[in-house]
Amino acid sequence: VGELRTILHVDMDAFYASVEQRDHPEWTGSPVIVGADPAHGQGRGVVAACSYEARAYGVRSALPIGKAWRLCPKGVFVRPRMGRYAEVSRQVFDILRTYTDEVEPLSIDEAFLDVTGSRLLFGDGATIGRSIKARIRRELGLVASVGVAPNKFLSKMASEIGKPDGFVVVECGREREFLAPMPISRLWGVGPKTEECLRRMGLRTIGDIAGLRAEDLEASLGDHGRHLVRLSRGEDDRPVEAESEARSVGAENTFDEDTADPQVIRRTLLKLAERVATRLRGESLVAGGVTLKFRDEHFRTVTRSATLDEGTDLAEDVYRIALRLLDRVPWGGRKVRLLGVAATRLSPAAGGARTQLDLFGQAGSGPPKRLRHVARAVDEIREQFGHASITRAALLPESKPGK
DNA sequence: TCTGGGGTCCTAGGACCC
DNA sequence: TCTGGGGTCCTAGGACCC
């Protein structure tokens, strides 16, 4: 406590797009845009990632894909290959973990490292940072930006400010002058709403906030305000936490066209429930709760959730509960834009409620146990022969109610 | 330019219990 | 016959992040 730490933030540059360019050398130097199908400007969805060549046209992540298509009609538009990115991500994290066990993933392409205890072995933070960048480039053919600082927040700011191919070290004692000129929107946890709130108070730069007392922001922003004052001064004692349990597992789908067709809606819920349940089983988790997300044609979002008596990892259970939750959505004849299903209140499956019940008779010989066996068999078949090798009859394209 | 999909954390209000 | 205060759990929504 109080000891001076050395924290690294490692962030892959334009990760999905860079992987695509590396895997398709003919795209090197071209604007590559990873995201939804642009469908000649009619597509729904947004840009997930784009190369720096694409950014020169004004394309950005989260931009609607149709707009990106108009800004950059000659761009290479590709659908995300999440499995591939996850694979490359594992390779990146393997490299990071050779320097320390204290690696906290922030996302698929970003991590904090606490290398305080690694310095005797590998050299100071800057040396480790340079070494990581070099290995990622040499072994994976990809570019990472790295920030080195005494805490998480400063290291993240440092890696961001150097992008692309960044390498920025924040010297102890220079934290506040490093942060002061930056706009408040760069503060971690300041989004559009908070920015507007701060702006109305006449605050523009991080330096403006650093000059306040914690109480000055507490009135308008509560605990969050106190936290922001600390960050703006470069103060952040949050530890790097390597282990963390997932809190929820979800799947959602935006329709190509808004719909009110009950059959389409039920099929979609079943498909989403199956995605969620498959992931639960894959991670040996059971859900103690289910949340349904409903977004209507006017983009109004409603959620309904339920707590379960027993945990489950079966699509049939998740689907049944999702259907019940759907009955509680006051949708008054509007069309649906998006449906989502999430499993919450997760706990480890070993000795999970359902399994335990099985041990004590009746319930064990009933449908849940058989369903569980079927689910596991399907998981194995898909692992061996691919996801499309086996499908529920209810999800076949030509399936009709009552047939 | 109509706004994805995967998450996390926080808050406020009500139910319920003592 | 109208009343306190503390604590916990649950739900719904919202802000934010990548």
XYZ file of C-alpha atoms (C1' of nucleotides) in Angstrom:
439
model
C 0.000 0.000 0.000
C 1.345 3.361 -0.982
C 4.139 1.642 -2.833
C 4.922 3.002 -6.260
C 3.526 0.695 -8.924
C 4.364 0.248 -12.587
C 1.259 -0.348 -14.692
C 1.153 -1.011 -18.417
C -1.839 -0.595 -20.675
C -1.554 -2.572 -23.900
C -4.091 -1.843 -26.637
C -4.078 -3.369 -30.109
C -4.429 -0.823 -32.924
C -7.551 -1.226 -35.114
C -7.576 -4.838 -33.951
C -10.232 -6.573 -36.122
C -9.221 -4.625 -39.223
C -5.522 -5.314 -38.654
C -6.155 -9.047 -38.308
C -8.113 -8.979 -41.584
C -5.321 -7.096 -43.353
C -2.734 -9.487 -42.021
C -4.787 -12.526 -43.054
C -5.486 -10.947 -46.481
C -2.234 -9.299 -47.580
C -3.962 -7.967 -50.705
C -5.918 -5.616 -48.421
C -2.794 -4.015 -46.979
C -2.918 -0.278 -47.597
C -6.649 -0.363 -48.397
C -9.446 1.019 -46.226
C -10.829 -2.064 -44.442
C -14.149 -1.741 -42.633
C -15.295 -4.566 -40.350
C -18.977 -4.524 -39.446
C -22.510 -5.151 -40.628
C -23.351 -5.758 -44.287
C -23.619 -2.290 -45.895
C -26.219 -3.667 -48.375
C -25.571 -0.789 -50.790
C -26.230 1.761 -48.098
C -29.415 0.090 -46.810
C -27.733 -2.088 -44.193
C -28.543 -1.949 -40.505
C -25.763 -1.988 -37.975
C -22.526 -0.167 -37.374
C -18.783 -0.263 -37.960
C -17.124 -2.591 -35.442
C -13.584 -1.588 -36.409
C -11.800 0.018 -39.320
C -8.239 0.422 -40.559
C -6.416 3.732 -40.378
C -6.765 4.016 -44.157
C -10.554 4.011 -43.651
C -10.321 6.609 -40.890
C -8.850 9.020 -43.438
C -12.329 9.008 -45.049
C -13.988 9.889 -41.762
C -15.037 6.327 -40.964
C -15.074 5.505 -37.230
C -16.162 2.630 -34.991
C -19.858 2.751 -34.117
C -20.656 4.741 -37.262
C -23.810 3.415 -38.985
C -22.620 1.126 -41.745
C -24.636 2.941 -44.427
C -22.866 6.183 -43.637
C -19.496 4.444 -43.796
C -20.471 3.042 -47.182
C -21.257 6.525 -48.497
C -18.057 8.013 -47.035
C -15.863 5.266 -48.442
C -17.595 3.414 -51.305
C -14.329 1.793 -52.468
C -13.610 0.377 -49.032
C -13.244 -3.327 -48.308
C -16.334 -4.170 -46.224
C -16.046 -7.426 -44.292
C -18.213 -9.239 -41.735
C -16.575 -9.755 -38.331
C -14.954 -13.168 -37.742
C -15.124 -13.165 -33.971
C -13.742 -16.677 -33.637
C -10.622 -15.653 -35.500
C -10.139 -12.510 -33.416
C -10.571 -14.534 -30.225
C -7.849 -16.894 -31.430
C -5.416 -14.043 -32.149
C -6.398 -12.439 -28.852
C -5.287 -15.595 -27.022
C -1.909 -15.323 -28.728
C -1.563 -11.700 -27.634
C -2.471 -12.578 -24.043
C -0.018 -15.492 -24.079
C 2.736 -12.999 -24.848
C 1.542 -10.605 -22.121
C 1.473 -13.366 -19.504
C 5.121 -14.183 -20.065
C 5.921 -10.907 -18.255
C 3.549 -11.242 -15.289
C 0.518 -13.139 -14.009
C -1.059 -9.803 -13.145
C -2.854 -9.355 -16.467
C -6.365 -7.887 -16.411
C -8.218 -8.200 -19.736
C -10.349 -5.134 -20.463
C -11.691 -6.449 -23.731
C -10.663 -8.817 -26.504
C -7.757 -6.545 -27.503
C -6.834 -4.577 -24.396
C -5.262 -5.305 -21.025
C -3.655 -3.841 -17.929
C -0.454 -5.365 -16.587
C 0.979 -4.742 -13.149
C 4.693 -5.283 -13.745
C 5.799 -3.875 -10.381
C 7.112 -7.288 -9.370
C 8.598 -8.109 -12.771
C 11.121 -5.308 -12.991
C 14.018 -7.195 -11.451
C 13.519 -9.933 -14.015
C 12.669 -7.968 -17.152
C 13.779 -4.378 -16.570
C 11.763 -1.231 -15.890
C 8.281 -0.516 -17.247
C 9.535 1.180 -20.396
C 11.806 -1.755 -21.204
C 8.978 -4.243 -20.725
C 6.635 -2.099 -22.799
C 9.063 -1.898 -25.703
C 9.689 -5.622 -25.498
C 5.942 -6.397 -25.626
C 5.444 -4.152 -28.652
C 8.361 -5.767 -30.452
C 7.180 -9.317 -29.767
C 3.607 -8.629 -30.874
C 4.940 -7.136 -34.083
C 7.481 -9.865 -34.763
C 5.503 -12.917 -33.692
C 1.987 -11.861 -34.673
C 2.551 -9.225 -37.352
C 0.310 -6.781 -35.461
C 0.762 -3.367 -33.874
C 0.001 -2.531 -30.249
C 0.059 0.791 -28.460
C 1.474 0.799 -24.946
C 1.203 3.228 -22.051
C 3.418 3.046 -18.977
C 2.449 4.874 -15.791
C 2.082 4.577 -12.012
C -1.601 3.550 -12.255
C -4.316 2.163 -14.513
C -5.968 5.371 -15.562
C -2.739 7.129 -16.517
C -1.444 4.115 -18.409
C -4.662 3.953 -20.425
C -4.496 7.642 -21.238
C -0.866 7.182 -22.235
C -1.533 4.328 -24.646
C -4.447 6.215 -26.218
C -2.547 9.412 -26.763
C 0.196 7.698 -28.710
C -2.039 5.754 -31.118
C -1.330 4.291 -33.605
C 1.895 2.456 -32.798
C 2.071 4.468 -29.603
C 4.537 4.226 -26.779
C 4.142 6.803 -24.020
C 5.673 6.772 -20.546
C 4.189 9.043 -17.885
C 6.940 10.084 -15.506
C 6.166 10.188 -11.806
C 5.528 13.742 -10.733
C 4.351 14.862 -14.161
C 0.913 13.241 -13.977
C -1.100 16.431 -13.611
C 0.639 18.372 -16.346
C 0.190 15.369 -18.632
C -3.575 15.346 -18.062
C -4.435 19.024 -17.605
C -4.817 20.136 -21.257
C -6.956 17.174 -22.323
C -10.705 17.618 -22.894
C -12.998 16.210 -20.201
C -14.460 13.718 -22.670
C -11.180 11.800 -22.478
C -11.769 11.002 -18.817
C -12.617 7.363 -18.295
C -16.304 7.222 -17.413
C -17.255 10.540 -19.000
C -19.699 9.888 -21.820
C -22.085 12.256 -23.615
C -24.361 12.806 -20.585
C -21.642 13.523 -18.054
C -19.768 15.688 -20.534
C -22.868 17.810 -21.064
C -23.355 18.106 -17.316
C -19.737 19.184 -16.756
C -19.841 21.584 -19.691
C -22.870 23.325 -18.244
C -20.758 23.916 -15.141
C -18.178 25.639 -17.354
C -15.653 22.789 -17.189
C -13.761 22.030 -20.400
C -10.430 20.408 -19.637
C -9.278 17.766 -17.203
C -7.238 20.519 -15.568
C -10.473 22.409 -14.832
C -11.744 19.433 -12.853
C -8.445 18.808 -11.069
C -8.808 22.267 -9.489
C -12.135 21.416 -7.849
C -12.852 19.909 -4.442
C -14.439 16.455 -4.496
C -17.574 17.934 -2.893
C -18.035 20.316 -5.824
C -18.886 17.459 -8.172
C -20.494 15.229 -5.582
C -23.594 17.416 -5.516
C -24.331 16.905 -9.216
C -22.730 13.534 -9.965
C -22.562 11.734 -6.623
C -19.814 9.196 -6.003
C -19.034 9.267 -9.697
C -18.146 12.967 -9.353
C -15.747 12.313 -6.479
C -14.094 9.601 -8.562
C -13.680 11.947 -11.543
C -11.954 14.584 -9.423
C -9.440 11.978 -8.304
C -8.833 10.706 -11.836
C -8.364 14.248 -13.141
C -5.462 14.621 -10.698
C -3.951 11.375 -11.898
C -4.925 9.586 -8.677
C -6.124 6.006 -9.137
C -5.332 3.213 -6.699
C -7.538 0.518 -8.245
C -5.597 -2.735 -8.408
C -4.996 -4.779 -11.537
C -7.305 -7.781 -11.102
C -6.420 -10.828 -13.105
C -9.365 -13.038 -12.197
C -12.922 -12.029 -12.698
C -16.103 -14.050 -12.986
C -18.589 -13.276 -15.743
C -21.728 -11.622 -14.334
C -23.945 -12.283 -17.342
C -24.016 -14.049 -20.681
C -26.284 -12.642 -23.360
C -27.228 -12.744 -27.009
C -29.267 -10.283 -28.999
C -30.456 -9.779 -32.532
C -31.586 -6.766 -34.516
C -33.964 -7.734 -37.314
C -33.195 -6.712 -40.876
C -36.706 -5.314 -40.862
C -38.897 -4.524 -37.865
C -41.443 -7.277 -37.381
C -44.608 -8.180 -35.499
C -44.787 -11.773 -36.767
C -45.262 -14.002 -33.697
C -43.584 -16.960 -35.336
C -40.492 -14.945 -36.239
C -40.393 -13.602 -32.711
C -40.675 -17.036 -31.078
C -38.076 -18.564 -33.367
C -35.697 -15.723 -32.645
C -36.124 -16.141 -28.901
C -35.445 -19.861 -29.218
C -32.326 -19.199 -31.266
C -31.071 -16.639 -28.734
C -31.886 -18.934 -25.794
C -29.914 -21.691 -27.463
C -26.890 -19.435 -28.044
C -26.941 -18.382 -24.404
C -27.430 -21.910 -23.041
C -24.673 -23.326 -25.235
C -22.272 -20.729 -23.903
C -23.341 -21.461 -20.313
C -22.587 -25.148 -20.761
C -19.324 -24.335 -22.518
C -18.213 -22.311 -19.502
C -19.728 -24.697 -16.935
C -22.075 -22.061 -15.585
C -25.726 -22.092 -14.653
C -28.053 -19.105 -14.770
C -30.032 -18.049 -11.724
C -31.871 -15.385 -13.669
C -33.015 -14.484 -17.160
C -33.456 -11.034 -18.696
C -35.404 -10.284 -21.849
C -34.577 -7.159 -23.833
C -37.118 -5.675 -26.206
C -36.548 -2.688 -28.494
C -39.462 -1.383 -30.543
C -39.535 0.289 -33.939
C -39.132 3.708 -32.268
C -35.929 2.517 -30.561
C -37.565 2.432 -27.140
C -35.957 -0.290 -25.041
C -37.665 -2.247 -22.288
C -36.264 -5.065 -20.164
C -38.032 -7.658 -18.043
C -36.226 -10.060 -15.793
C -36.946 -13.046 -13.595
C -35.121 -14.831 -10.823
C -35.145 -18.633 -11.006
C -35.741 -21.089 -8.187
C -33.022 -23.329 -9.589
C -30.109 -22.662 -11.865
C -30.249 -23.879 -15.446
C -28.068 -24.183 -18.528
C -30.801 -25.505 -20.836
C -32.143 -23.621 -23.846
C -35.620 -25.003 -23.141
C -35.725 -23.326 -19.715
C -34.252 -20.039 -20.916
C -36.696 -19.974 -23.833
C -39.741 -20.755 -21.696
C -38.857 -17.978 -19.262
C -38.111 -15.528 -22.075
C -41.571 -16.211 -23.540
C -43.170 -15.525 -20.168
C -41.205 -12.297 -19.847
C -42.311 -11.260 -23.326
C -45.923 -11.410 -22.088
C -45.016 -8.718 -19.573
C -43.741 -6.281 -22.213
C -46.370 -3.617 -22.873
C -45.869 -3.407 -26.601
C -49.302 -2.315 -27.781
C -49.083 -3.556 -31.374
C -45.754 -1.927 -32.223
C -43.152 -3.723 -34.291
C -40.004 -5.176 -32.773
C -36.554 -4.001 -33.819
C -34.422 -6.028 -31.435
C -34.786 -8.970 -29.088
C -32.191 -10.005 -26.542
C -31.885 -12.778 -23.974
C -29.357 -12.779 -21.156
C -28.505 -15.230 -18.409
C -27.729 -13.518 -15.089
C -26.911 -14.503 -11.494
C -24.385 -16.969 -12.807
C -22.797 -19.632 -10.671
C -20.510 -22.593 -11.333
C -22.358 -25.590 -12.761
C -20.611 -28.224 -10.642
C -23.250 -29.364 -8.154
C -25.639 -26.843 -9.674
C -29.208 -26.827 -8.437
C -30.604 -28.852 -11.335
C -27.963 -31.542 -11.066
C -28.351 -31.703 -7.324
C -32.080 -32.176 -7.632
C -31.399 -35.046 -10.035
C -29.566 -36.870 -7.274
C -32.642 -36.986 -5.089
C -34.999 -38.966 -7.217
C -38.157 -37.938 -9.060
C -36.877 -34.806 -10.717
C -33.730 -36.640 -11.704
C -35.505 -39.108 -13.890
C -37.714 -36.455 -15.463
C -37.281 -34.438 -18.611
C -34.586 -32.045 -17.336
C -32.050 -34.810 -17.049
C -32.863 -36.149 -20.489
C -32.790 -32.641 -21.955
C -29.422 -32.088 -20.388
C -28.099 -35.267 -21.972
C -29.507 -34.231 -25.338
C -27.968 -30.772 -24.971
C -24.571 -32.226 -24.190
C -24.791 -34.601 -27.122
C -25.689 -31.713 -29.428
C -22.766 -29.698 -28.040
C -20.429 -32.573 -28.892
C -21.847 -33.121 -32.365
C -21.439 -29.438 -33.127
C -17.913 -29.421 -31.788
C -17.020 -32.275 -34.098
C -19.068 -31.568 -37.197
C -19.783 -27.842 -37.046
C -22.618 -25.729 -35.759
C -24.882 -26.297 -38.791
C -24.621 -30.093 -38.599
C -27.561 -30.366 -36.218
C -30.533 -28.048 -35.759
C -33.849 -28.012 -33.947
C -36.756 -28.771 -36.253
C -38.445 -25.640 -34.890
C -35.593 -23.565 -36.291
C -35.606 -25.046 -39.797
C -36.374 -22.390 -42.423
C -39.513 -24.098 -43.720
C -40.949 -25.007 -40.343
C -44.570 -23.934 -39.905
C -46.625 -23.836 -36.731
C -48.630 -27.009 -36.309
C -46.627 -29.076 -38.744
C -26.424 8.883 -40.784
C -31.268 6.330 -37.912
C -28.662 4.283 -33.923
C -24.712 -3.579 -33.356
C -23.568 -6.742 -29.958
C -21.091 -7.878 -26.077
C -20.607 -6.456 -21.492
C -20.071 -3.709 -16.428
C -21.618 -0.912 -12.721
C -24.792 2.219 -10.326
C -29.242 4.005 -8.629
C -33.934 4.320 -7.094
C -38.038 2.460 -5.460
C -40.813 -1.190 -3.583
C -41.420 -5.561 -1.023
C -40.457 -7.699 2.960
C -38.505 -8.680 7.511
C -37.318 -7.593 12.239
C -56.372 3.042 13.209
C -51.499 4.781 11.582
C -47.111 4.575 13.429
C -39.842 4.198 13.274
C -35.769 2.720 11.424
C -32.533 -0.529 9.569
C -31.394 -4.011 6.412
C -31.717 -6.995 2.296
C -33.373 -8.513 -2.007
C -35.336 -7.672 -6.385
C -36.485 -5.122 -10.628
C -35.962 -1.642 -14.264
C -33.509 1.729 -16.345
C -29.527 4.240 -17.593
C -24.635 5.593 -18.320
C -20.648 3.946 -20.014
C -16.975 0.994 -22.349
C -14.925 -1.644 -26.395
